[in-house]
Coordinates of C-alpha atoms in Angstrom, one line a residue:
M1 CA 25.0 -13.6 -3.5
S2 CA 23.8 -12.9 -6.9
Q3 CA 25.6 -14.4 -9.9
P4 CA 27.4 -12.0 -12.3
P5 CA 26.1 -11.5 -15.8
P6 CA 27.5 -13.8 -18.5
P7 CA 30.7 -13.0 -20.3
P8 CA 30.5 -11.0 -23.5
S9 CA 29.8 -12.9 -26.7
Q10 CA 31.9 -12.9 -29.7
P11 CA 31.6 -9.9 -32.0
P12 CA 29.1 -10.2 -34.8
A13 CA 30.3 -11.4 -38.1
G14 CA 30.7 -8.9 -40.8
D15 CA 31.3 -5.8 -38.7
T16 CA 32.9 -3.0 -40.7
P17 CA 35.5 -0.5 -39.4
D18 CA 34.0 2.0 -37.0
P19 CA 32.6 4.9 -38.9
D20 CA 33.0 7.2 -35.9
K21 CA 36.8 7.0 -35.6
S22 CA 37.7 9.4 -38.4
A23 CA 35.4 12.2 -37.7
E24 CA 33.6 13.9 -34.8
D25 CA 30.1 12.7 -34.1
T26 CA 27.2 15.0 -34.6
G27 CA 23.6 14.1 -33.8
S28 CA 21.1 14.6 -36.5
P29 CA 19.3 17.9 -36.1
E30 CA 16.5 16.4 -38.2
P31 CA 13.2 15.9 -36.5
A32 CA 12.9 12.7 -34.5
P33 CA 11.6 9.6 -36.3
G34 CA 7.9 9.5 -36.4
L35 CA 7.6 13.3 -36.3
D36 CA 6.8 15.4 -39.4
K37 CA 9.4 18.1 -40.0
E38 CA 6.9 21.0 -40.1
S39 CA 4.0 20.0 -37.9
G40 CA 5.4 17.3 -35.6
A41 CA 2.6 14.9 -36.7
S42 CA 3.2 11.2 -36.7
G43 CA 5.0 9.9 -39.7
A44 CA 7.4 7.3 -41.0
P45 CA 10.7 6.6 -39.3
G46 CA 13.8 7.7 -40.9
A47 CA 15.5 4.3 -41.3
Q48 CA 12.4 2.1 -41.7
Q49 CA 9.3 2.2 -43.7
P50 CA 6.1 1.6 -41.9
P51 CA 3.9 -1.2 -43.1
S52 CA 1.3 -0.3 -45.6
G53 CA -2.2 0.6 -44.5
S54 CA -4.2 3.6 -43.5
P55 CA -3.4 5.6 -40.4
G56 CA -4.8 4.0 -37.3
E57 CA -4.7 0.4 -38.7
T58 CA -2.6 -2.2 -36.9
P59 CA 0.6 -2.6 -38.8
Q60 CA 1.0 -5.8 -40.7
Q61 CA 3.6 -8.2 -39.3
P62 CA 6.5 -9.3 -41.6
A63 CA 7.5 -12.9 -41.5
Q64 CA 10.8 -12.3 -39.7
P65 CA 12.2 -9.3 -37.7
P66 CA 15.5 -7.9 -38.7
Q67 CA 18.4 -10.0 -37.7
Q68 CA 20.1 -8.6 -34.6
P69 CA 23.9 -8.8 -34.3
G70 CA 25.2 -10.3 -31.1
G71 CA 27.5 -8.7 -28.6
F72 CA 27.6 -8.2 -24.8
G73 CA 24.7 -6.4 -23.4
A74 CA 22.7 -6.4 -26.6
P75 CA 19.0 -7.0 -26.0
P76 CA 17.2 -9.8 -27.7
Q77 CA 15.6 -9.5 -31.0
P78 CA 12.3 -7.5 -31.1
P79 CA 9.1 -9.5 -31.6
A80 CA 7.7 -10.0 -35.0
G81 CA 5.8 -7.0 -36.3
G82 CA 8.6 -4.6 -37.0
Y83 CA 10.8 -2.7 -34.6
G84 CA 8.9 0.1 -32.8
Y85 CA 5.5 -1.4 -33.5
P86 CA 4.2 -2.8 -30.3
Q87 CA 2.2 -6.0 -30.6
Q88 CA -1.4 -6.4 -29.6
P89 CA -1.1 -6.1 -25.8
P90 CA -2.4 -8.8 -23.6
A91 CA -5.4 -8.1 -21.4
G92 CA -3.8 -5.6 -19.1
G93 CA -4.6 -2.2 -17.6
F94 CA -1.9 -0.1 -16.2
G95 CA 1.5 -0.6 -17.9
A96 CA 0.1 -1.9 -21.2
P97 CA 0.9 0.6 -24.0
P98 CA -1.8 2.1 -26.0
Q99 CA -2.2 0.6 -29.5
P100 CA -0.5 3.2 -31.7
P101 CA -1.4 4.3 -35.2
A102 CA 1.1 3.7 -38.0
G103 CA 4.0 5.7 -36.8
G104 CA 7.7 5.8 -36.2
Y105 CA 10.1 3.8 -34.2
G106 CA 10.0 4.2 -30.5
Y107 CA 7.5 6.9 -30.0
P108 CA 4.4 6.2 -28.0
Q109 CA 1.5 8.2 -29.3
Q110 CA 0.0 11.0 -27.3
P111 CA -3.4 10.3 -25.8
P112 CA -6.3 12.5 -26.9
Q113 CA -6.3 16.1 -25.5
G114 CA -7.4 16.4 -21.9
A115 CA -6.9 12.7 -20.9
G116 CA -4.1 10.6 -19.7
Y117 CA -3.1 7.9 -17.3
G118 CA -4.3 8.6 -13.8
F119 CA -6.3 11.7 -14.6
P120 CA -10.0 11.4 -13.7
Q121 CA -11.2 13.3 -16.7
Q122 CA -14.1 12.8 -19.1
P123 CA -13.0 10.0 -21.5
P124 CA -13.1 10.7 -25.2
Q125 CA -15.5 8.9 -27.5
G126 CA -14.5 5.3 -27.8
G127 CA -12.0 5.3 -24.9
G128 CA -8.3 4.9 -25.0
Y129 CA -6.4 1.8 -24.1
G130 CA -4.1 2.1 -21.1
Y131 CA -4.8 5.7 -20.2
G132 CA -7.6 5.3 -17.7
Y133 CA -10.4 5.8 -20.3
A134 CA -13.7 4.0 -20.2
Q135 CA -13.5 0.9 -22.3
Q136 CA -16.0 -1.0 -24.4
P137 CA -17.7 -4.0 -22.8
G138 CA -15.3 -6.8 -22.4
Q139 CA -12.3 -4.5 -22.4
P140 CA -10.0 -4.1 -19.4
G141 CA -10.3 -0.9 -17.4
Q142 CA -14.1 -0.7 -17.0
P143 CA -15.3 2.6 -15.6
G144 CA -15.4 2.9 -11.9
Q145 CA -12.7 0.3 -11.2
P146 CA -9.1 1.1 -10.3
Y147 CA -6.1 -0.1 -12.2
G148 CA -5.3 -3.7 -11.6
Q149 CA -8.6 -4.7 -10.0
N150 CA -10.2 -6.6 -12.9
P151 CA -9.5 -10.2 -13.5
G152 CA -6.8 -10.5 -16.2
M153 CA -5.7 -6.9 -15.8
Y154 CA -2.0 -7.6 -15.6
P155 CA 0.1 -8.3 -18.7
T156 CA 1.2 -11.9 -18.9
A157 CA 4.8 -11.4 -20.0
P158 CA 7.3 -13.6 -18.0
P159 CA 9.3 -11.8 -15.3
G160 CA 12.9 -10.8 -15.7
G161 CA 12.8 -8.9 -18.9
P162 CA 14.9 -9.6 -22.0
Y163 CA 18.0 -10.3 -20.0
G164 CA 16.5 -13.0 -17.7
P165 CA 15.7 -13.0 -14.0
G166 CA 17.8 -10.6 -12.0
A167 CA 19.7 -9.3 -15.0
P168 CA 20.4 -5.6 -15.3
G169 CA 18.7 -3.3 -17.6
Q170 CA 15.1 -4.3 -17.3
G171 CA 13.7 -3.9 -13.9
G172 CA 15.2 -6.8 -11.9
G173 CA 13.5 -10.1 -12.5
N174 CA 14.3 -11.3 -9.0
G175 CA 12.0 -8.6 -7.5
K176 CA 9.3 -11.2 -6.7
V177 CA 11.8 -13.5 -5.1
I178 CA 13.0 -10.7 -2.9
A179 CA 9.5 -9.7 -2.1
I180 CA 8.6 -13.3 -1.0
V181 CA 11.8 -13.6 1.1
A182 CA 11.2 -10.2 2.5
A183 CA 7.7 -11.1 3.5
A184 CA 8.9 -14.2 5.2
V185 CA 11.6 -12.4 7.1
A186 CA 9.2 -9.6 8.0
A187 CA 6.8 -12.2 9.4
V188 CA 9.5 -13.7 11.6
L189 CA 10.5 -10.2 12.8
A190 CA 6.9 -9.5 13.7
V191 CA 6.9 -12.3 16.2
V192 CA 9.7 -10.8 18.2
T193 CA 9.1 -7.1 17.5
V194 CA 5.6 -5.8 17.6
G195 CA 4.7 -2.6 15.9
F196 CA 6.5 -0.2 13.6
F197 CA 7.5 3.1 15.2
L198 CA 9.6 6.1 14.6
V199 CA 12.0 7.4 17.3
H200 CA 13.5 10.9 17.0
E201 CA 16.6 12.1 18.6
N202 CA 15.5 14.3 21.5
G203 CA 16.8 17.8 21.7
K204 CA 19.4 17.4 18.9
T205 CA 19.0 19.6 15.9
E206 CA 21.3 20.8 13.2
A207 CA 23.3 23.8 14.5
E208 CA 22.1 27.1 13.2
G209 CA 24.3 28.2 10.4
E210 CA 25.8 24.8 9.8
K211 CA 27.0 24.4 6.3
K212 CA 24.6 22.6 3.9
T213 CA 26.1 20.9 0.9
G214 CA 24.1 19.2 -1.8
T215 CA 25.1 16.0 -3.5
T216 CA 27.2 15.8 -6.6
G217 CA 25.3 15.3 -9.8
G218 CA 28.6 15.0 -11.5
G219 CA 31.0 17.9 -12.1
G220 CA 31.7 19.4 -15.5
G221 CA 34.7 20.0 -17.6
K222 CA 35.2 19.6 -21.3
P223 CA 38.3 17.5 -22.0
A224 CA 41.3 19.4 -23.3
S225 CA 41.4 17.1 -26.3
T226 CA 39.0 14.9 -28.1
E227 CA 41.6 12.1 -28.1
G228 CA 41.4 10.2 -24.9
R229 CA 44.0 8.0 -23.1
E230 CA 43.7 5.4 -20.5
L231 CA 44.5 6.9 -17.0
F232 CA 44.5 3.7 -15.0
K233 CA 43.1 0.2 -14.5
I234 CA 42.3 -1.2 -11.1
P235 CA 43.0 -5.0 -10.9
S236 CA 40.3 -7.1 -9.3
P237 CA 41.3 -8.9 -6.1
K238 CA 41.4 -12.7 -6.2
L239 CA 38.6 -14.5 -4.5
T240 CA 39.4 -17.2 -2.0
D241 CA 36.4 -18.7 -0.3
E242 CA 33.6 -17.0 -2.1
E243 CA 32.4 -17.9 -5.5
T244 CA 31.0 -14.4 -6.0
A245 CA 31.4 -11.1 -4.1
S246 CA 29.8 -7.7 -4.2
V247 CA 32.0 -4.7 -4.7
T248 CA 29.2 -2.1 -4.8
G249 CA 30.2 1.6 -4.6
A250 CA 32.1 4.0 -6.9
W251 CA 32.4 7.8 -6.7
A252 CA 34.3 10.5 -8.5
T253 CA 35.4 14.0 -7.4
D254 CA 37.4 16.5 -9.3
K255 CA 40.5 14.9 -7.9
I256 CA 39.7 11.3 -7.1
F257 CA 38.0 8.2 -8.5
A258 CA 37.2 5.9 -5.5
K259 CA 36.2 2.3 -5.9
S260 CA 35.1 -0.3 -3.3
T261 CA 37.0 -3.5 -3.1
L262 CA 36.8 -6.7 -0.9
D263 CA 38.4 -5.2 2.1
G264 CA 38.0 -1.4 1.8
I265 CA 38.0 1.5 -0.7
I266 CA 40.7 2.4 -3.1
G267 CA 41.3 6.1 -4.2
M268 CA 42.9 6.7 -7.5
D269 CA 44.5 10.1 -8.3
A270 CA 42.5 11.1 -11.5
A271 CA 45.3 13.3 -12.9
S272 CA 48.3 11.0 -12.4
G273 CA 46.5 7.6 -12.6
K274 CA 48.3 6.5 -9.4
Q275 CA 46.8 5.1 -6.3
A276 CA 46.4 8.0 -3.8
W277 CA 45.1 6.1 -0.8
K278 CA 43.3 3.0 0.5
I279 CA 40.8 2.9 3.4
S280 CA 40.7 -0.5 5.1
L281 CA 37.3 -1.6 6.5
D282 CA 36.2 -4.2 8.9
G283 CA 34.3 -6.3 6.3
Q284 CA 32.7 -6.3 2.9
I285 CA 30.7 -3.2 1.8
C286 CA 27.0 -4.3 2.0
A287 CA 25.5 -1.1 0.5
A288 CA 26.8 2.2 -0.7
S289 CA 25.3 5.6 -1.4
R290 CA 25.4 6.6 -5.1
H291 CA 25.8 10.2 -4.0
A292 CA 28.6 12.2 -2.5
T293 CA 28.4 15.7 -1.1
D294 CA 30.0 18.6 -2.9
D295 CA 32.9 18.4 -0.5
G296 CA 33.6 14.8 -1.2
K297 CA 31.9 12.9 1.6
T298 CA 29.9 9.7 1.2
A299 CA 28.6 6.7 3.2
V300 CA 28.7 3.0 3.2
I301 CA 27.3 0.1 5.2
V302 CA 30.0 -2.4 6.2
A303 CA 29.8 -5.9 7.6
E304 CA 31.1 -6.2 11.1
T305 CA 33.8 -8.7 10.2
R306 CA 35.2 -10.3 7.0
S307 CA 33.3 -13.5 7.7
S308 CA 30.7 -14.5 5.1
R309 CA 28.2 -14.8 8.0
A310 CA 28.9 -11.3 9.4
R311 CA 26.0 -8.9 9.9
C312 CA 25.8 -5.8 7.8
N313 CA 25.4 -3.5 10.8
Q314 CA 28.2 -0.8 10.5
M315 CA 27.5 2.6 9.1
A316 CA 30.7 4.5 8.0
V317 CA 31.2 7.9 6.5
V318 CA 34.4 8.6 4.4
D319 CA 36.1 11.6 2.9
L320 CA 36.9 10.8 -0.7
D321 CA 39.4 13.6 -1.3
K322 CA 41.4 13.0 1.8
G323 CA 41.1 9.2 1.9
K324 CA 39.9 9.1 5.5
K325 CA 37.2 7.3 7.4
L326 CA 35.5 10.0 9.4
W327 CA 33.4 7.8 11.7
Q328 CA 31.8 4.4 12.1
E329 CA 28.7 3.4 14.2
T330 CA 26.8 0.2 14.9
M331 CA 23.3 0.8 13.5
P332 CA 20.5 0.3 16.0
N333 CA 18.3 -2.8 15.8
S334 CA 20.4 -4.3 13.0
D335 CA 21.1 -7.7 14.5
S336 CA 19.4 -9.4 11.5
A337 CA 20.6 -6.9 8.8
T338 CA 21.8 -8.5 5.6
T339 CA 22.3 -7.2 2.1
L340 CA 18.8 -8.5 1.2
G341 CA 16.6 -5.4 0.9
M342 CA 19.3 -3.1 2.1
N343 CA 19.5 0.4 0.6
M344 CA 21.0 3.8 1.5
S345 CA 21.3 7.3 0.2
I346 CA 22.4 10.8 1.0
S347 CA 20.7 14.2 0.9
Q348 CA 21.2 17.5 2.7
N349 CA 24.1 16.3 4.8
V350 CA 22.0 13.3 6.1
V351 CA 22.5 9.6 5.3
A352 CA 19.5 7.3 5.5
A353 CA 19.7 3.5 5.4
K354 CA 17.0 0.8 5.2
W355 CA 17.1 -2.9 5.7
I356 CA 14.5 -5.6 6.3
G357 CA 13.4 -4.9 9.8
G358 CA 14.5 -1.3 10.3
S359 CA 15.9 2.0 9.1
V360 CA 18.1 4.8 10.5
A361 CA 19.4 8.2 9.6
Y362 CA 22.5 10.1 10.7
K363 CA 24.1 13.5 10.1
L364 CA 27.1 13.1 8.0
S365 CA 29.1 15.0 10.6
G366 CA 28.4 12.2 13.1
G367 CA 26.5 11.8 16.3
G368 CA 23.5 9.7 17.4
P369 CA 20.7 8.7 15.1
L370 CA 18.4 11.5 13.9
W371 CA 15.6 9.1 13.6
K372 CA 15.1 5.3 13.3
S373 CA 12.5 2.6 12.9
E374 CA 12.4 -1.0 13.9
G375 CA 10.2 -4.0 13.8
S376 CA 7.6 -5.1 11.3
S377 CA 4.8 -3.0 10.0
G378 CA 2.3 -5.8 10.6
T379 CA -0.7 -6.7 8.4
G380 CA -1.9 -3.7 6.5
G381 CA 0.7 -1.4 8.0
C382 CA 3.3 0.7 6.2
E383 CA 7.1 0.6 6.0
D384 CA 9.9 2.0 4.0
E385 CA 10.9 0.2 0.8
G386 CA 14.0 2.3 0.5
F387 CA 15.5 5.8 0.1
A388 CA 16.7 7.9 -2.7
G389 CA 18.8 11.1 -2.4
G390 CA 20.1 14.1 -4.3
K391 CA 18.6 17.4 -3.7
E392 CA 15.7 15.9 -1.7
L393 CA 15.6 12.8 0.5
M394 CA 12.9 10.5 -0.9
A395 CA 11.3 7.4 0.4
V396 CA 9.2 4.7 -1.3
V397 CA 6.7 3.4 1.3
Q398 CA 4.7 0.3 0.9
C399 CA 1.4 -0.3 2.7
G400 CA -0.8 -3.4 2.8
S401 CA 0.4 -6.8 1.7
Y402 CA 3.1 -7.8 -0.7
S403 CA 0.6 -9.4 -3.1
E404 CA -1.6 -6.2 -3.2
P405 CA 0.7 -3.3 -2.2
K406 CA -0.3 0.3 -2.0
L407 CA 2.8 2.4 -2.7
K408 CA 3.5 6.0 -1.8
V409 CA 6.5 8.2 -2.8
Q410 CA 7.4 10.8 -0.1
K411 CA 9.8 13.7 0.3
L412 CA 11.2 13.5 3.8
N413 CA 12.4 16.1 6.2
P414 CA 16.0 14.7 6.6
K415 CA 16.2 15.9 10.2
T416 CA 13.1 14.1 11.4
G417 CA 12.2 11.5 8.8
E418 CA 8.7 12.9 8.5
A419 CA 7.0 13.2 5.1
N420 CA 6.3 16.8 3.9
W421 CA 5.2 15.8 0.4
E422 CA 3.4 12.6 -0.7
F423 CA 2.4 11.1 -4.0
D424 CA 0.0 8.1 -4.1
V425 CA 1.2 5.7 -6.7
P426 CA -1.8 4.4 -8.7
K427 CA -3.3 1.0 -7.9
G428 CA -2.0 -1.9 -10.0
V429 CA 1.7 -0.9 -9.5
Q430 CA 3.9 -3.5 -7.8
S431 CA 7.1 -1.5 -7.5
A432 CA 8.3 2.1 -7.8
R433 CA 11.8 3.4 -8.2
V434 CA 12.9 7.0 -7.8
V435 CA 14.7 8.3 -11.0
S436 CA 15.0 11.9 -9.8
S437 CA 14.2 13.7 -6.6
D438 CA 14.0 17.2 -8.2
P439 CA 11.9 17.3 -10.3
V440 CA 10.2 14.1 -9.1
V441 CA 10.3 11.3 -11.7
I442 CA 9.6 7.7 -10.9
A443 CA 9.8 4.4 -12.8
V444 CA 7.1 1.9 -12.1
S445 CA 6.3 -1.8 -12.8
A446 CA 2.8 -3.0 -13.2
G447 CA 1.8 -6.6 -13.9
T448 CA 5.4 -7.6 -14.5
S449 CA 8.8 -7.3 -12.9
T450 CA 10.1 -5.2 -15.8
T451 CA 9.7 -1.4 -15.8
T452 CA 6.5 -0.5 -17.7
D453 CA 6.2 3.3 -17.3
V454 CA 8.1 6.4 -16.3
M455 CA 5.9 9.0 -14.5
T456 CA 6.6 12.7 -13.7
V457 CA 5.0 14.2 -10.7
G458 CA 4.4 17.9 -9.9
E459 CA 4.9 19.9 -6.7
D460 CA 1.2 19.7 -6.2
E461 CA 1.7 15.9 -5.5
K462 CA -0.2 15.0 -8.7
L463 CA 0.7 13.1 -11.8
K464 CA 1.9 15.3 -14.6
S465 CA 2.7 12.8 -17.4
K466 CA 3.2 9.1 -18.1
I467 CA 5.7 7.7 -20.5
S468 CA 4.8 4.2 -21.6
L469 CA 7.8 2.1 -22.3
G470 CA 5.8 -0.2 -24.5
D471 CA 7.1 -3.6 -25.4
R472 CA 10.6 -3.0 -24.0
K473 CA 11.2 -0.2 -26.6
Y474 CA 13.2 1.8 -24.0
D475 CA 15.8 0.7 -21.4
P476 CA 15.8 2.7 -18.2
G477 CA 18.3 0.3 -16.7
C478 CA 16.3 -0.3 -13.5
S479 CA 17.0 -3.1 -11.1
T480 CA 15.1 -4.0 -7.9
G481 CA 16.4 -1.1 -5.7
V482 CA 14.6 2.1 -5.0
E483 CA 17.5 4.1 -6.5
S484 CA 18.6 1.6 -9.2
C485 CA 17.6 3.2 -12.6
S486 CA 21.0 3.7 -14.2
S487 CA 20.1 4.8 -17.7
V488 CA 17.7 7.7 -17.2
V489 CA 18.6 11.4 -16.8
V490 CA 16.3 14.2 -16.0
D491 CA 16.4 18.0 -16.2
D492 CA 13.8 20.7 -15.8
D493 CA 12.5 20.2 -19.4
Y494 CA 13.1 16.6 -20.4
V495 CA 13.3 13.0 -19.4
Y496 CA 16.1 11.4 -21.4
L497 CA 15.6 7.6 -22.1
P498 CA 17.7 5.3 -24.3
S499 CA 15.8 3.2 -26.8
A500 CA 16.4 -0.5 -26.9
R501 CA 18.9 -1.7 -29.4
H502 CA 17.4 -2.3 -32.9
Q503 CA 18.4 -2.8 -36.5
G504 CA 19.8 0.3 -38.2
D505 CA 20.7 0.7 -41.9
S506 CA 23.5 -1.9 -41.7
A507 CA 24.0 -2.8 -38.1
S508 CA 22.3 -2.5 -34.7
T509 CA 22.0 0.8 -33.0
N510 CA 19.9 2.9 -30.7
E511 CA 19.0 6.5 -29.8
I512 CA 18.4 8.8 -26.8
I513 CA 14.8 10.0 -26.9
A514 CA 14.0 13.3 -25.1
F515 CA 10.5 13.3 -23.6
D516 CA 8.8 16.5 -22.5
I517 CA 8.6 16.4 -18.7
D518 CA 5.2 18.0 -18.6
S519 CA 3.4 16.2 -21.3
G520 CA 5.4 13.0 -21.7
R521 CA 5.5 13.5 -25.5
P522 CA 8.7 12.7 -27.4
K523 CA 10.4 15.9 -28.7
W524 CA 13.6 14.8 -30.4
K525 CA 16.2 12.1 -30.6
S526 CA 20.0 11.7 -30.7
D527 CA 21.4 8.8 -32.6
A528 CA 24.2 6.5 -31.5
G529 CA 25.4 5.7 -35.0
E530 CA 25.8 2.3 -36.6
R531 CA 27.2 -0.4 -34.3
R532 CA 27.0 1.9 -31.3
T533 CA 24.8 2.1 -28.3
I534 CA 24.3 5.4 -26.5
V535 CA 23.2 6.0 -22.9
P536 CA 22.6 9.2 -21.0
V537 CA 25.0 9.8 -18.1
R538 CA 24.2 13.1 -16.5
M539 CA 23.6 16.8 -17.1
E540 CA 26.4 19.3 -17.3
G541 CA 25.0 22.8 -17.3
D542 CA 22.5 22.8 -20.2
K543 CA 24.1 19.9 -22.0
L544 CA 23.4 16.2 -21.6
I545 CA 26.6 14.1 -21.3
A546 CA 26.2 10.7 -23.0
Y547 CA 28.4 7.7 -23.4
K548 CA 28.6 5.7 -26.6
K549 CA 29.7 2.2 -25.8
P550 CA 32.6 0.7 -27.7
T551 CA 32.4 -1.5 -30.7
Y552 CA 34.4 -4.7 -31.0
D553 CA 37.4 -2.9 -32.3
A554 CA 37.0 0.8 -31.4
G555 CA 36.9 2.5 -28.0
G556 CA 33.9 4.2 -26.5
Q557 CA 33.1 7.9 -26.8
V558 CA 31.8 10.7 -24.6
V559 CA 29.5 13.2 -26.3
A560 CA 27.7 16.3 -25.2
V561 CA 24.1 16.4 -26.5
D562 CA 22.5 19.9 -26.9
P563 CA 18.8 20.0 -26.1
A564 CA 18.5 23.4 -27.6
A565 CA 19.8 22.1 -31.0
Q566 CA 17.4 19.1 -31.0
G567 CA 20.0 16.6 -29.9
K568 CA 23.0 17.7 -31.9
Q569 CA 26.1 16.0 -30.5
E570 CA 29.6 17.4 -29.9
L571 CA 32.4 14.9 -29.5
Y572 CA 34.1 15.4 -26.1
M573 CA 36.4 12.4 -26.0
R574 CA 37.2 9.3 -28.0
N575 CA 38.7 6.4 -25.9
P576 CA 41.7 4.5 -27.3
D577 CA 40.9 1.4 -29.5
D578 CA 43.2 -0.9 -27.5
S579 CA 41.0 -0.5 -24.5
A580 CA 37.9 -1.7 -26.3
E581 CA 37.9 -5.2 -24.9
I582 CA 38.1 -4.1 -21.2
E583 CA 35.8 -1.2 -21.9
N584 CA 33.2 -3.5 -23.4
N585 CA 33.3 -5.8 -20.4
L586 CA 32.8 -3.0 -17.9
A587 CA 30.4 -1.1 -20.1
G588 CA 28.1 -4.1 -20.2
I589 CA 28.2 -4.5 -16.4
T590 CA 27.5 -0.8 -15.8
L591 CA 23.9 -1.4 -16.9
R592 CA 23.5 -1.8 -13.1
E593 CA 25.7 1.1 -12.2
P594 CA 26.0 4.1 -14.5
P595 CA 29.3 5.4 -15.9
L596 CA 30.7 8.3 -14.0
Y597 CA 31.8 11.5 -15.7
Q598 CA 33.6 14.1 -13.7
N599 CA 35.9 17.0 -14.5
G600 CA 36.4 15.9 -18.1
R601 CA 37.1 12.2 -17.2
L602 CA 35.1 9.0 -17.7
F603 CA 35.1 6.1 -15.3
L604 CA 33.7 2.7 -15.7
H605 CA 33.4 0.1 -13.0
Q606 CA 31.9 -3.2 -11.9
T607 CA 30.0 -4.3 -8.9
I608 CA 30.2 -8.1 -8.8
L609 CA 33.3 -10.3 -8.8
S610 CA 33.2 -14.0 -9.8
K611 CA 35.8 -16.7 -9.1
R612 CA 34.7 -18.2 -12.4
S613 CA 35.5 -15.1 -14.5
T614 CA 37.3 -15.8 -17.7
S615 CA 39.6 -13.8 -20.0
S616 CA 39.5 -10.1 -19.2
Y617 CA 35.9 -10.3 -18.0
G618 CA 36.0 -9.4 -14.3
K619 CA 39.8 -8.8 -14.4
Y620 CA 39.4 -5.1 -13.4
L621 CA 37.4 -3.3 -10.8
G622 CA 37.4 -0.1 -12.8
I623 CA 39.1 1.9 -15.6
G624 CA 39.6 5.7 -16.1
F625 CA 39.9 7.8 -19.3
G626 CA 41.0 11.3 -19.8
A627 CA 42.3 13.6 -22.5
K628 CA 45.8 13.1 -23.9

């Protein structure tokens, strides 16, 4: 099993008392850095002066970047050249950010009118780096060649992102390892199972008039008071034989916060803070849906026994409000199923699961499989990489070889598994993750294991916009799974991305940047404040709920960000200061799994336990906060 992230570091020297404790937070209604107040034209950032030079010149590099304070989960120092100014990109095509003119922190410049990545339009004079334009001789991206086909097209950055291989927050550095292992397993499976086929349940369809429930995107509720209190802490179980153990899965309803543990699922009464129930399971939870239905149902894949060698072959559906396991079935063709490459999700009262060697879907109400697949796709064939849920059931499908994959993103008919909508991911992309199923937004990696771009796709199955993440200027929180991006939120108008942590006026900080979903252009930003880091959590009506991580000596905060007011913030809840240490530990870990906010309450949780955990790190499975 994967190792847990390292314990938090000591607080940076010289921290001052938290400026947010004495007053409510409000985001600056001023135009975003890099945007002129009147015209929106590119300009200097608010907190940093751009290097001297004429517009369009490459900024001069200072001798040293600003010193970054330490702290758990803080990204490494930016490269020399000034924060927000991407360095000269290596020879690369897709995924390499265009060289910007002198501009503000964190804002990729808009390509010339009428052009953009993936659009076969007439290039402007002189081309445009990274947007599919014709280049000058010797430049990557020669006309007539697809992305990633020229020698030296891929960026040469080492895999793993700023957090190291496999660490949360930057696209899962162990993706290539998983791909290699998956390829080997698939090759073995191909010997014993020939062909890749889809089997549909004959004669069994959803009953006419059967209730359809969507999945919870989080339920609302403004806390009754801005002063928060600790509702509960769930102690972590002690490990015996294992050095590490996965405890994936956490859900919140209006009444219950439910968290997976080693031998089942614990339900906490969110109002009283007391344990309401516990569901015992046959073995460890191997995979869990991030979604639950509006009436509180979700699904998990469970190992058949508690042995470390047990197969992950049991599908189970539970009722979170009632604390009951509704049914459990052995998944077909799952004799070799392990957590490696396993994924599952829920949409439209259907749960779909994928593992190396097969996939299956069931109605949440029970019964036999609606559809299933088994075996290996074979050379040049296609197979599911994984599923994503929400309003639509999505699949990422890989065709061809692992070294040169051709990826498709599909909307599936949940009853049949057949695709009724398909987007061909541009060549040169190694992996794709579904950020949102409605509207369709995906995060992709090209030439590196880190996430390089976020793309929005229209109902016409065509690319609408591409948001280049530059040299790790933004942190979408993506790992290796198809539905693993934990720090991106989408509505009908914007894609909300947190910037990477960088030096502010006196300490490190970051912002949420709102990108127009149709054009990919940045529109406004909402600041975390000094010594804070802010991440988007989910939408509540027309407001964005965001979480400000705690400082060394002050608790975290929940704020509502108003898109109509250019990112102005309203403080919803301030967590108690004496919970800051535990909150810091869990807040760092939840780069893999997003915080949950439901009915005016905030829940933090972790997904990996370690026998070697020290201090309070790993001491708790989860913690809940609500209004006093």
